[in-house]
Coordinates of C-alpha atoms in Angstrom, one line a residue:
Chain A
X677 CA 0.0 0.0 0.0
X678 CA 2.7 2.5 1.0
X679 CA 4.4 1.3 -2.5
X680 CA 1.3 2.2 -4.6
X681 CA 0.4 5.3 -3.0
X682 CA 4.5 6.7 -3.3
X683 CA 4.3 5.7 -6.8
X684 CA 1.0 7.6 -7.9
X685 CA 2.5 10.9 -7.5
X686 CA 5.1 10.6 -10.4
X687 CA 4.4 11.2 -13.6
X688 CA 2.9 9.2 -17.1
X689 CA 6.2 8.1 -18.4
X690 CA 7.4 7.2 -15.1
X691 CA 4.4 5.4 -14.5
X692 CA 5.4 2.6 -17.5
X693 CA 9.2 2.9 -16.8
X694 CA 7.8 2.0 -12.7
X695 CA 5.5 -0.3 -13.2
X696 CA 7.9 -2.3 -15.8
X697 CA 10.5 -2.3 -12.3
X698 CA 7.7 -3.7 -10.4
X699 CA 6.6 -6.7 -12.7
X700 CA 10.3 -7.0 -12.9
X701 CA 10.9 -7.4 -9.1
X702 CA 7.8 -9.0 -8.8
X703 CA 8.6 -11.8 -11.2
X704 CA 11.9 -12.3 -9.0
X705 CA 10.4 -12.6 -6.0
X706 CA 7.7 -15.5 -7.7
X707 CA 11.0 -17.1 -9.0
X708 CA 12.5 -17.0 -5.8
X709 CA 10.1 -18.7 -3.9
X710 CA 10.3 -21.8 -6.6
X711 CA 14.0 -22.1 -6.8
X712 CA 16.4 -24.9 -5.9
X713 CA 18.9 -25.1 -3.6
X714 CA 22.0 -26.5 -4.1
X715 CA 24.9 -26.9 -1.7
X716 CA 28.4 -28.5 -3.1
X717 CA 29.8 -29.2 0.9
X718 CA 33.4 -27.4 0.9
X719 CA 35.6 -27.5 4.2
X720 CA 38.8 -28.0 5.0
X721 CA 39.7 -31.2 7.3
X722 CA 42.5 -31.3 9.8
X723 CA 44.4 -34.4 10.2
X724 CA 43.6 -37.0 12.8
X725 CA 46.4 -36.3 15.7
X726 CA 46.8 -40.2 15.9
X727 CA 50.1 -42.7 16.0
X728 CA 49.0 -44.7 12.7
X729 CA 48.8 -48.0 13.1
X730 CA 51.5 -49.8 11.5
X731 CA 48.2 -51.2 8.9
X732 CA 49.0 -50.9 4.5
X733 CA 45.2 -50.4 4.4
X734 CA 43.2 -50.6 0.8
X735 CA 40.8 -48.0 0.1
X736 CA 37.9 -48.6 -2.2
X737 CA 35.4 -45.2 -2.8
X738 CA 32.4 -47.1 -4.5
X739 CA 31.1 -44.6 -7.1
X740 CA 27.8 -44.2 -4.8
X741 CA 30.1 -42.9 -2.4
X742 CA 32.5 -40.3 -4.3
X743 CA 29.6 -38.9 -6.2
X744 CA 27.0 -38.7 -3.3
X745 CA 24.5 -36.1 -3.5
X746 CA 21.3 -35.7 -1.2
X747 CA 17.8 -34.6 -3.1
X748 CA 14.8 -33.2 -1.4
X749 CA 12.2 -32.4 -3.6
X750 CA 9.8 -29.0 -2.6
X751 CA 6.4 -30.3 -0.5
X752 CA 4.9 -27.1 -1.0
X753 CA 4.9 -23.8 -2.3
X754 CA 6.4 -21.6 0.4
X755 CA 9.4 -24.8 0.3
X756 CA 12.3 -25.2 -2.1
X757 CA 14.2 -28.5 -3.6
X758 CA 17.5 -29.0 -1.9
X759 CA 20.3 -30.7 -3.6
X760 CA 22.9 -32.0 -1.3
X761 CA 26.2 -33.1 -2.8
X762 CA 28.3 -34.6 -0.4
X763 CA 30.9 -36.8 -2.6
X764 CA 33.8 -34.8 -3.1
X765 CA 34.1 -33.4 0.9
X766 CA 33.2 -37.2 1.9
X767 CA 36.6 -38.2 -0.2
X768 CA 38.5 -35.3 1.0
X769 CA 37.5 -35.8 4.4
X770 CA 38.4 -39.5 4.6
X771 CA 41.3 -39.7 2.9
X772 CA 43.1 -37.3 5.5
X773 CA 41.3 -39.9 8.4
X774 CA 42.9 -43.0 6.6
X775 CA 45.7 -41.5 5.8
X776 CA 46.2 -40.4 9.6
X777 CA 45.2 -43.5 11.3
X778 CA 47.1 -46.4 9.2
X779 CA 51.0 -46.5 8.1
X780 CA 49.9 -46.9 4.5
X781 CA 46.6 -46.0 2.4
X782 CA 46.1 -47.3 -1.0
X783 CA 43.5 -46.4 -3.3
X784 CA 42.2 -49.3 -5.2
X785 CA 41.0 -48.1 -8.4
X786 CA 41.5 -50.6 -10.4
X787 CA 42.9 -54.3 -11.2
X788 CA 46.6 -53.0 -11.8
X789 CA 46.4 -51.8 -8.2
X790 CA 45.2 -54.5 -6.7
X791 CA 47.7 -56.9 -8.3
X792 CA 50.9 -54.6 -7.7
X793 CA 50.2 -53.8 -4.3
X794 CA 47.7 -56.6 -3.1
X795 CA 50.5 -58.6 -1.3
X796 CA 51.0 -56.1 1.1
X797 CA 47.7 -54.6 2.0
X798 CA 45.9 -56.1 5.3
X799 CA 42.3 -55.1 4.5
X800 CA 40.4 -53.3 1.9
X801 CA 37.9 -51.0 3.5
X802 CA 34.9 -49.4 1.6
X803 CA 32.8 -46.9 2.8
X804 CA 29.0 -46.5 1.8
X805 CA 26.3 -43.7 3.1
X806 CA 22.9 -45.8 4.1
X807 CA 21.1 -42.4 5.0
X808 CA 21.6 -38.7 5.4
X809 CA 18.6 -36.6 6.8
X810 CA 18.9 -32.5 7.0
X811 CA 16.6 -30.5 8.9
X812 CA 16.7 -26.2 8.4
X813 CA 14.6 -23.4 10.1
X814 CA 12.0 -23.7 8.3
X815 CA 11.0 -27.2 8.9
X816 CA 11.2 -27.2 12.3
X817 CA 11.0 -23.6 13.8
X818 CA 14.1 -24.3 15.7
X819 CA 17.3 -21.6 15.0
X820 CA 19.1 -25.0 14.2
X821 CA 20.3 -26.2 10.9
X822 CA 21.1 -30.1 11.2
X823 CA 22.8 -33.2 8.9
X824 CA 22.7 -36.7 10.2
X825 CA 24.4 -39.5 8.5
X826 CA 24.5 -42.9 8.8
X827 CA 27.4 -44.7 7.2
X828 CA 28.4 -48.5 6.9
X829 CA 31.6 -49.6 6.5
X830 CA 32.8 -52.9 5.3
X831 CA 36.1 -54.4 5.7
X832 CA 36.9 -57.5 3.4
X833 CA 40.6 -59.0 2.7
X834 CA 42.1 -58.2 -0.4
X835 CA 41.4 -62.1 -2.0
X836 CA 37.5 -60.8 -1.8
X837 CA 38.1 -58.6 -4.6
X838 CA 38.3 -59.5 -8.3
X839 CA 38.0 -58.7 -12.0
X840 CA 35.1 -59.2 -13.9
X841 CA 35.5 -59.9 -17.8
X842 CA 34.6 -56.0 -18.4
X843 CA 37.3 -54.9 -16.0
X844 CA 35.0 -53.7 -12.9
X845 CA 36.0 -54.9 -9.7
X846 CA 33.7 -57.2 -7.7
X847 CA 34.0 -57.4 -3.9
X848 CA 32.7 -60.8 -2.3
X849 CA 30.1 -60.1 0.0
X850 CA 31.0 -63.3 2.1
X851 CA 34.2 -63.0 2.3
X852 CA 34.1 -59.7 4.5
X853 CA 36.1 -59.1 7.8
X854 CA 33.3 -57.0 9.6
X855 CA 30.7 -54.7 8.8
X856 CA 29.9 -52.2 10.7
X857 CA 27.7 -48.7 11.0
X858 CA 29.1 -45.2 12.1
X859 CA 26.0 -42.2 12.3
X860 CA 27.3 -38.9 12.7
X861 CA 25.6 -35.6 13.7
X862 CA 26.1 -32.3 12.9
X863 CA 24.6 -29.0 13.5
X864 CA 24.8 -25.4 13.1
X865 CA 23.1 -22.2 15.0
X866 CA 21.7 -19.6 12.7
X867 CA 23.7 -16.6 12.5
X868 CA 23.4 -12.8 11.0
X869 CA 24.6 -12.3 7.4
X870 CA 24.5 -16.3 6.9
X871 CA 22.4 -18.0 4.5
X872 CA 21.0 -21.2 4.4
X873 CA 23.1 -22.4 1.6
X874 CA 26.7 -21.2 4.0
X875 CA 24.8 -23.0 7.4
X876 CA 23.9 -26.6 5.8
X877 CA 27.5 -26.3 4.5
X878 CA 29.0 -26.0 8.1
X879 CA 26.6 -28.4 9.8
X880 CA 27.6 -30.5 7.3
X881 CA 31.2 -30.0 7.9
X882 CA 30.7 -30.4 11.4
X883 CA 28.9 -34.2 10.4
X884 CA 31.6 -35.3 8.7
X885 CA 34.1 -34.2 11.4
X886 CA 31.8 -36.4 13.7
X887 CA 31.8 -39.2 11.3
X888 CA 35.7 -39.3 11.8
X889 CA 35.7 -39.1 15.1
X890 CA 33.1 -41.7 15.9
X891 CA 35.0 -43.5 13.9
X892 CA 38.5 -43.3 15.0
X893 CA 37.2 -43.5 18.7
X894 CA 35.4 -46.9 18.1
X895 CA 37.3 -48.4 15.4
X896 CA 39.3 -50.8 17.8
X897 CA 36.4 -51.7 19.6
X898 CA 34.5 -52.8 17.2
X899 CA 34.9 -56.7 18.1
X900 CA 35.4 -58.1 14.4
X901 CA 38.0 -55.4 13.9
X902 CA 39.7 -56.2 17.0
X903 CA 40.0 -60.1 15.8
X904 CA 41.3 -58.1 12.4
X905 CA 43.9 -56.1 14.5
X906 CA 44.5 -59.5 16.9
X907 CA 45.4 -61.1 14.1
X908 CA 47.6 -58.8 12.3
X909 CA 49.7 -58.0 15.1
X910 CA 50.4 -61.6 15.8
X911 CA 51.3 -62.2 12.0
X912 CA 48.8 -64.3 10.8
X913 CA 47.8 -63.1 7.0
X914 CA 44.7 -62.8 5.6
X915 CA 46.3 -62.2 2.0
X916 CA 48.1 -65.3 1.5
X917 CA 46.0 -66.5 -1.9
X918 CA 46.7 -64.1 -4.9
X919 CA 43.6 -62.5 -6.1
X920 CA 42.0 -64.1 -9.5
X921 CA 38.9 -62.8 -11.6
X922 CA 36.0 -64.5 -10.8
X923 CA 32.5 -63.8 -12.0
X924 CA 28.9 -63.6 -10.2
X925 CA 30.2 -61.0 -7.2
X926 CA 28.9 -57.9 -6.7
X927 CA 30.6 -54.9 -8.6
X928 CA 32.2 -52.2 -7.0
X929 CA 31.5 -48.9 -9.2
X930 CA 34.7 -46.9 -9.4
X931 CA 34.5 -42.8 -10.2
X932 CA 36.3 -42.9 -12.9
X933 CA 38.3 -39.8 -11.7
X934 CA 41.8 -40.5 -13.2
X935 CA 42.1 -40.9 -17.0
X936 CA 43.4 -44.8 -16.9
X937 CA 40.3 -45.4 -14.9
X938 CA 38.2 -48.6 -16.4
X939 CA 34.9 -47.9 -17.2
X940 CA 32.8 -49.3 -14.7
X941 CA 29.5 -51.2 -15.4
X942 CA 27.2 -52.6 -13.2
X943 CA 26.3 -55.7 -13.5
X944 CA 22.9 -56.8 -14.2
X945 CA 23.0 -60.1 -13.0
X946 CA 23.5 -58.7 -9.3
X947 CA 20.1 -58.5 -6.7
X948 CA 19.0 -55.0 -5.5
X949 CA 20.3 -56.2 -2.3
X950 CA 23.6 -57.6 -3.0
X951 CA 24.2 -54.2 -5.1
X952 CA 23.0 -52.1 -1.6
X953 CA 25.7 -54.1 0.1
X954 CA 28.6 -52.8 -1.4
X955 CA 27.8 -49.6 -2.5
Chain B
X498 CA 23.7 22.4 -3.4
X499 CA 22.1 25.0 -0.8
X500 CA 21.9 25.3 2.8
X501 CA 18.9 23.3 2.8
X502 CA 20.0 20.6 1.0
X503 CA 23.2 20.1 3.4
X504 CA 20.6 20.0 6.0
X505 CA 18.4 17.4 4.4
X506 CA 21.9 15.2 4.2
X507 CA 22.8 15.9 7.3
X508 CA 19.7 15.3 9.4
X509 CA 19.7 11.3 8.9
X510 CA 23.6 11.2 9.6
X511 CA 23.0 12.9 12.8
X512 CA 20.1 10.8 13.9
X513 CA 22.0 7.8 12.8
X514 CA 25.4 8.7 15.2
X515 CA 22.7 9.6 17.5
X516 CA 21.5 6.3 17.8
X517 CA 24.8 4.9 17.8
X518 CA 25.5 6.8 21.1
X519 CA 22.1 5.0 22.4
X520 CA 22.5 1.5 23.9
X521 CA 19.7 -0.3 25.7
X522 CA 20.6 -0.8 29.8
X523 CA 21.6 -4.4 30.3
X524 CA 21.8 -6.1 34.1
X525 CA 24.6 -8.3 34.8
X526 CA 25.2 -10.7 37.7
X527 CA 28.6 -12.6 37.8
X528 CA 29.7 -15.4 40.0
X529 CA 32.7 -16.8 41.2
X530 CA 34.3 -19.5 43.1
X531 CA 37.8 -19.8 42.4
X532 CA 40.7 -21.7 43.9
X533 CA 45.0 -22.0 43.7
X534 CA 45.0 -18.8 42.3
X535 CA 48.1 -18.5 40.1
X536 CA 49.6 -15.5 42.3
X537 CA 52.6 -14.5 40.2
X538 CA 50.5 -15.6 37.2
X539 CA 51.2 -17.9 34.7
X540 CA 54.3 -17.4 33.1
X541 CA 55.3 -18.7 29.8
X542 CA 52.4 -21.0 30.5
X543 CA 49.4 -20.7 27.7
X544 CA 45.9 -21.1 27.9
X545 CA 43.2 -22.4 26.2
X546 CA 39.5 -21.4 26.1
X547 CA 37.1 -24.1 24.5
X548 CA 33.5 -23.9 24.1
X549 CA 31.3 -26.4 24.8
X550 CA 29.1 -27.9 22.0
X551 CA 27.4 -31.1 23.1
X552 CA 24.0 -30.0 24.0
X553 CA 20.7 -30.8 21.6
X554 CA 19.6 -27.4 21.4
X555 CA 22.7 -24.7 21.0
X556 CA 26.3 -24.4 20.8
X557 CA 28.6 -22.1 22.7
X558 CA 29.2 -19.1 19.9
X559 CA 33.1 -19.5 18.7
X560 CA 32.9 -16.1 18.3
X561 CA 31.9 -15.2 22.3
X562 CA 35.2 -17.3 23.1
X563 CA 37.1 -15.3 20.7
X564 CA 35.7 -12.3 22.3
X565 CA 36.5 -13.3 25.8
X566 CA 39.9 -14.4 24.2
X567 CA 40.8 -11.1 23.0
X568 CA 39.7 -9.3 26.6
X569 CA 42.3 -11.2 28.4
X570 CA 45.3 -11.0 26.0
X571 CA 44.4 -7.6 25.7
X572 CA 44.2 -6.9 29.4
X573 CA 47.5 -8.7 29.9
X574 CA 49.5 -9.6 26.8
X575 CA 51.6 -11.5 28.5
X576 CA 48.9 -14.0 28.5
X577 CA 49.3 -16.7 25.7
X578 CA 45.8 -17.8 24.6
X579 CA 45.5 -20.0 22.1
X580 CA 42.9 -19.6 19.4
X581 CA 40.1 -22.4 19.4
X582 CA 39.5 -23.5 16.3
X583 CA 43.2 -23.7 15.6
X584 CA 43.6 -26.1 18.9
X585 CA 40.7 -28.2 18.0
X586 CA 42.1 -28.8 14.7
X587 CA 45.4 -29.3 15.9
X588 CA 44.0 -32.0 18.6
X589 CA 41.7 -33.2 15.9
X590 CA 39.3 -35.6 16.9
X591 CA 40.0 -35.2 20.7
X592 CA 37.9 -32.2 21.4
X593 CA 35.1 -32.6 19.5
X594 CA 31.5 -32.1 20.6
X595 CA 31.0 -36.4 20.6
X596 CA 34.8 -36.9 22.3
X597 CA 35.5 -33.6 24.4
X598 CA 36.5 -34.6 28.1
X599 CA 33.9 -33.8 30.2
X600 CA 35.9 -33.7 33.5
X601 CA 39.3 -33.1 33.9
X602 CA 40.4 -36.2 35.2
X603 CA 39.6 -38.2 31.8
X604 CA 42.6 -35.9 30.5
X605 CA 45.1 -38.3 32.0
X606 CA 43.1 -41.0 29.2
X607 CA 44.3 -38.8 26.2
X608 CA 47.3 -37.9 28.0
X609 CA 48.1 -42.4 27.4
X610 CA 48.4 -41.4 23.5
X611 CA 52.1 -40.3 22.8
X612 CA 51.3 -38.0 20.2
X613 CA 48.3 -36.4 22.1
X614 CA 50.9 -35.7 25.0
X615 CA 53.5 -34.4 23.1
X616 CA 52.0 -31.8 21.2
X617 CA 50.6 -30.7 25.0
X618 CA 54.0 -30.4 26.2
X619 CA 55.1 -28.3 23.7
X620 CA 52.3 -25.8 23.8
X621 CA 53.3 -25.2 27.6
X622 CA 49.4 -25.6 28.6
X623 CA 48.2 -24.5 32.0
X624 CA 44.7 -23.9 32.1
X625 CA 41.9 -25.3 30.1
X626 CA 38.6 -23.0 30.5
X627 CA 35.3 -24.4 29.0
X628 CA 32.5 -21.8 28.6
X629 CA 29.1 -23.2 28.6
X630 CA 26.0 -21.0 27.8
X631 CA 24.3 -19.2 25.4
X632 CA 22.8 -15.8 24.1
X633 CA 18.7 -15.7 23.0
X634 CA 16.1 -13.3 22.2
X635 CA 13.5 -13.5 24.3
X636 CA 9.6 -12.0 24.2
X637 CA 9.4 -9.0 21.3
X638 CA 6.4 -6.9 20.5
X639 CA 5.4 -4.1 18.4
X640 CA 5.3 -3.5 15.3
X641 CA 7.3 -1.6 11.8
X642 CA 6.1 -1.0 8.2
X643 CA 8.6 0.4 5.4
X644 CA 8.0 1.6 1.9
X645 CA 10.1 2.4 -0.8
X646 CA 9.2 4.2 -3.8
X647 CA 11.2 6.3 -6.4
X648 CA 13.5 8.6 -4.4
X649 CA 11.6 7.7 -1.3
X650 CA 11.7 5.1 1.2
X651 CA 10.9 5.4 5.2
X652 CA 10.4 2.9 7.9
X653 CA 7.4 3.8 10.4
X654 CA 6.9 1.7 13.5
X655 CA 8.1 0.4 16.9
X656 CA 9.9 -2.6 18.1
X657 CA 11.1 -3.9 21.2
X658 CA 12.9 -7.6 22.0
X659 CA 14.9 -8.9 25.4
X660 CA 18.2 -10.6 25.3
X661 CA 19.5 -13.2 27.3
X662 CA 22.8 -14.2 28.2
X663 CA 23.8 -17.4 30.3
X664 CA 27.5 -18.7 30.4
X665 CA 29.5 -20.5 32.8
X666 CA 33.0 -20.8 32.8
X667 CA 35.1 -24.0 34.4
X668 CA 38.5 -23.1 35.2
X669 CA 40.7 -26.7 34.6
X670 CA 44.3 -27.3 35.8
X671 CA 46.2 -28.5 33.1
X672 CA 48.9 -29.8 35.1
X673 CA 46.9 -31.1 38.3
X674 CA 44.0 -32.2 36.7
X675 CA 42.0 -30.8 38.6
X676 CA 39.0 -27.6 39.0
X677 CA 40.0 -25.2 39.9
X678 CA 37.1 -22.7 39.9
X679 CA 34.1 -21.4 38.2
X680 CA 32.7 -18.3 36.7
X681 CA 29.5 -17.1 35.9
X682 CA 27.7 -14.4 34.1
X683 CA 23.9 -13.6 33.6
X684 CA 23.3 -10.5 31.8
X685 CA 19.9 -9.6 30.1
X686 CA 18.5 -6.8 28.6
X687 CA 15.9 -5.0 26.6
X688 CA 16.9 -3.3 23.1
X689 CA 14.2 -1.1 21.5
X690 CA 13.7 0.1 17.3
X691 CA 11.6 3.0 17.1
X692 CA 10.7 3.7 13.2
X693 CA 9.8 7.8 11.8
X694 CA 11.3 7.2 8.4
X695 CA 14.7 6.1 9.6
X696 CA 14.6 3.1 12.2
X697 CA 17.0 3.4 15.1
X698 CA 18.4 0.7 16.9
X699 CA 19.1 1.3 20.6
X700 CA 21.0 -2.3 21.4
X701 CA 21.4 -3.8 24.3
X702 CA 24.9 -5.3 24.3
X703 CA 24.0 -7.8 26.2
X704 CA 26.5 -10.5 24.9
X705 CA 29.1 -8.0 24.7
X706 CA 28.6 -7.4 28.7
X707 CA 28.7 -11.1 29.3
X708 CA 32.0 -11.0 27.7
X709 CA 33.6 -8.2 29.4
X710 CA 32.5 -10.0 32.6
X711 CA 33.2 -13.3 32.4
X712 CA 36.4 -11.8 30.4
X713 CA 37.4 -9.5 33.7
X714 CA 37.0 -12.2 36.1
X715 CA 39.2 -14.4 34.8
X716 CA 41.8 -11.9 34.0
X717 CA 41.7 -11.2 37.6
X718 CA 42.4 -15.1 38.0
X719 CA 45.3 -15.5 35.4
X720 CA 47.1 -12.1 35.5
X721 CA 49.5 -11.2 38.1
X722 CA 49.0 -7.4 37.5
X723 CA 45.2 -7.4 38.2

């Protein structure tokens, strides 16, 4: 009202040039309220202050994983879509937690890998996200922006993994060492001069950050790791076959991130389920 | 450019550094119980203040601790504080919200890990201080409408909102392991925003008071010269 009543004092051709500003602003505000939102999760990670245990640990980052990315689709008007991508931070992140808590870290990207350095690695870990949830202002009325994530992590020994004919590597499901869940939390007040883009950013930051220490703190205690560790300190190998291509396990998608990278199929032979397991 | 039109430029300057020179009235009420008071204060010694982040429903603000930070190196700069976000990185994932030691006998536990101990030696750590509390807005009424039109815009209204501030402060003995004391400060207060065209904020600094007290008593605890 105080808009239209400011505006009616100007003059004709100010009147069109006005009114053009308006349906202009108001076409921004419309568009507005229907856009997405899309966070890429940036931080930087210190590293673990750990002794590293004296482990050559593999590393597989199933393509689920490296690439993840959370989608909430708009309920209402007066809502927007969020898109979530997680995969690059979650890489990031866990690398520096690997790299901190064992001797060695080796990425297993492909075949090449696993044959070169497969004789001295202990265990192959691979890391899948099972859920994340977010929650902002606006859902629930609470100054509080919150991510909670729910992880599970599989150990297997390096014979579990092997070639299939198209050069995608399989993993074993029942040959794994443990399996085992990790949830993290992480939150983030509101604060002036912030948007929501910048807070679900830092609370998920601060999830990720809880991830690795939840998982650093209980790693030992986990009781199928502990046989793992048990094991390994008193000598006895778990990598004493040599790895050889076998058909009907469950792929392992790979991001094809470096440029010798296979290309990495899934297989369609593999159950809904047995796919979940690994990736 | 007349007289007039100075004056028109003017007035909202002046009403603007007016307000500035406003600020709402805040009540504080500080507490303390402190023991082994470093007499010839700390030395070379450093200290650490950490906020504490565990609750469900708010986290201590880094940027209070930074403020209380800043008072005491500032009121003695002999006084080694040591940022917090650098120290929990540094002691990364020791002092997060999930693994933070909640009493300062469990210190000895993280003390076990070679690594962990070293880096403590070498930073010279006396005291650990945890601050635990919050700032909120409380009950606001009233009410402000603003219009902008070509060359014009105003506000026209009035608005008035409390502020509270809660912290506590636990004093820890690096090297004894031990409490040693704590502070606390309550502080609230009413800030007001009355609206004729240009809205001016008369704040109440009520965090910033909260900081300055909490920030004063322990000086008074660390420094030799206060």
């Amino acid at each position: 009202m105080g808009v239209a009543s400011l505006v009616s004092t100007t003059s004709g051709l100010e009147h069109v040039r006005i009114g053009r500003w308006l349906l202009l602003l108001c076409l921004t505000l419309l568009g507005t309220g229907c856009a997405s939102k899309q966070v890429v999760v940036e931080g930087n990670f210190p590293t673990p202050l750990l002794d590293p245990l004296p482990i050559t640990l593999g590393v597989i980052y199933p393509q689920a994983f490296a690439e993840h990315e959370f989608f909430d689709e708009a309920k209402g008007r007066t809502e927007t879509d969020w898109l979530v991508k997680t995969g690059e931070a979650q890489v990031t992140f866990w690398d520096k937690v690997f790299t901190g808590m064992f001797d060695e870290v080796v990425h297993i990207r492909d075949w090449e890998t696993v044959l070169a350095h497969g004789a001295d690695i202990d265990g192959v870990i691979i890391p899948a996200i099972s859920d994340l949830q977010y929650t902002i202002p606006t859902h629930t009325n609470v100054k509080i922006y919150e991510i909670w994530m729910r992880y599970e992590f599989r150990l297997v020994d390096i014979s579990a993994i092997h070639q299939q004919d198209d050069g995608a590597l399989t993993v074993n499901p029942d040959e794994r060492l443990a399996a085992w869940p990790v949830t993290a939390y992480g939150k983030t007040p509101t604060a002036f001069l912030q948007t929501d883009e910048e807070a679900v950013n830092l609370a998920a930051v601060v999830a990720l950050r809880d991830a690795g220490a939840h998982f650093i703190t209980t790693f030992g205690a986990t009781p199928d790791i502990a046989v793992w560790l048990d094991n390994i300190a008193n000598g006895i190998s778990q990598n004493d076959t040599i790895p050889t291509p076998e058909s009907g396990d469950v792929p392992v998608p790979v991001p094809p991130k470096e440029a010798d990278a296979p290309e990495v199929k899934e297989n369609p032979t593999a159950t809904a389920a047995q796919t979940d397991s690994v990736s | 450019m007349g007289g007039a039109m100075r004056l028109k430029i003017l007035r909202p300057v002046g009403i603007i550094l007016t307000a500035l020179l406003f600020e709402g009235c805040v009540n504080a009420t500080v507490d303390e119980m402190t023991y082994n008071e470093p007499v010839a204060g700390i030395g070379e010694s450093s200290v650490v203040i950490l906020g504490r982040r565990h609750a469900p429903d708010y986290d201590t603000e880094f940027d209070f601790i930074e403020c209380i930070g800043d008072h005491i190196h500032s009121g003695d700069p002999s006084i080694d504080v040591i940022n917090e976000i650098a120290f929990i990185n540094q002691f990364y994932p020791w002092f997060e919200p999930r693994t933070a030691p909640l009493q300062p006998q469990t210190i000895d536990q993280l003390l076990e890990l070679p690594i962990v101990a070293n880096q403590f030696a070498e930073m010279k750590l006396e005291y650990m201080i945890w601050i635990d509390g919050k700032t909120v807005d409380t009950d606001s009424v009233g009410s402000m409408s603003c219009g902008i039109g070509p060359g014009v815009a105003g506000c026209f209204g009035f608005g008035t909102w409390g502020t509270e501030s809660e912290y506590e402060a636990t004093i820890w003995d690096f090297t004894d392991k031990v409490e040693v004391g704590k502070v606390s400060a309550v502080t609230s207060g009413q800030s007001y925003m009355p609206a004729v065209i240009v809205p001016i904020p008369i704040i109440a600094p009520v965090q910033g008071t909260a900081c300055d007290s909490l920030g004063d008593q322990l000086l008074e605890y660390l420094s030799a010269h206060h």
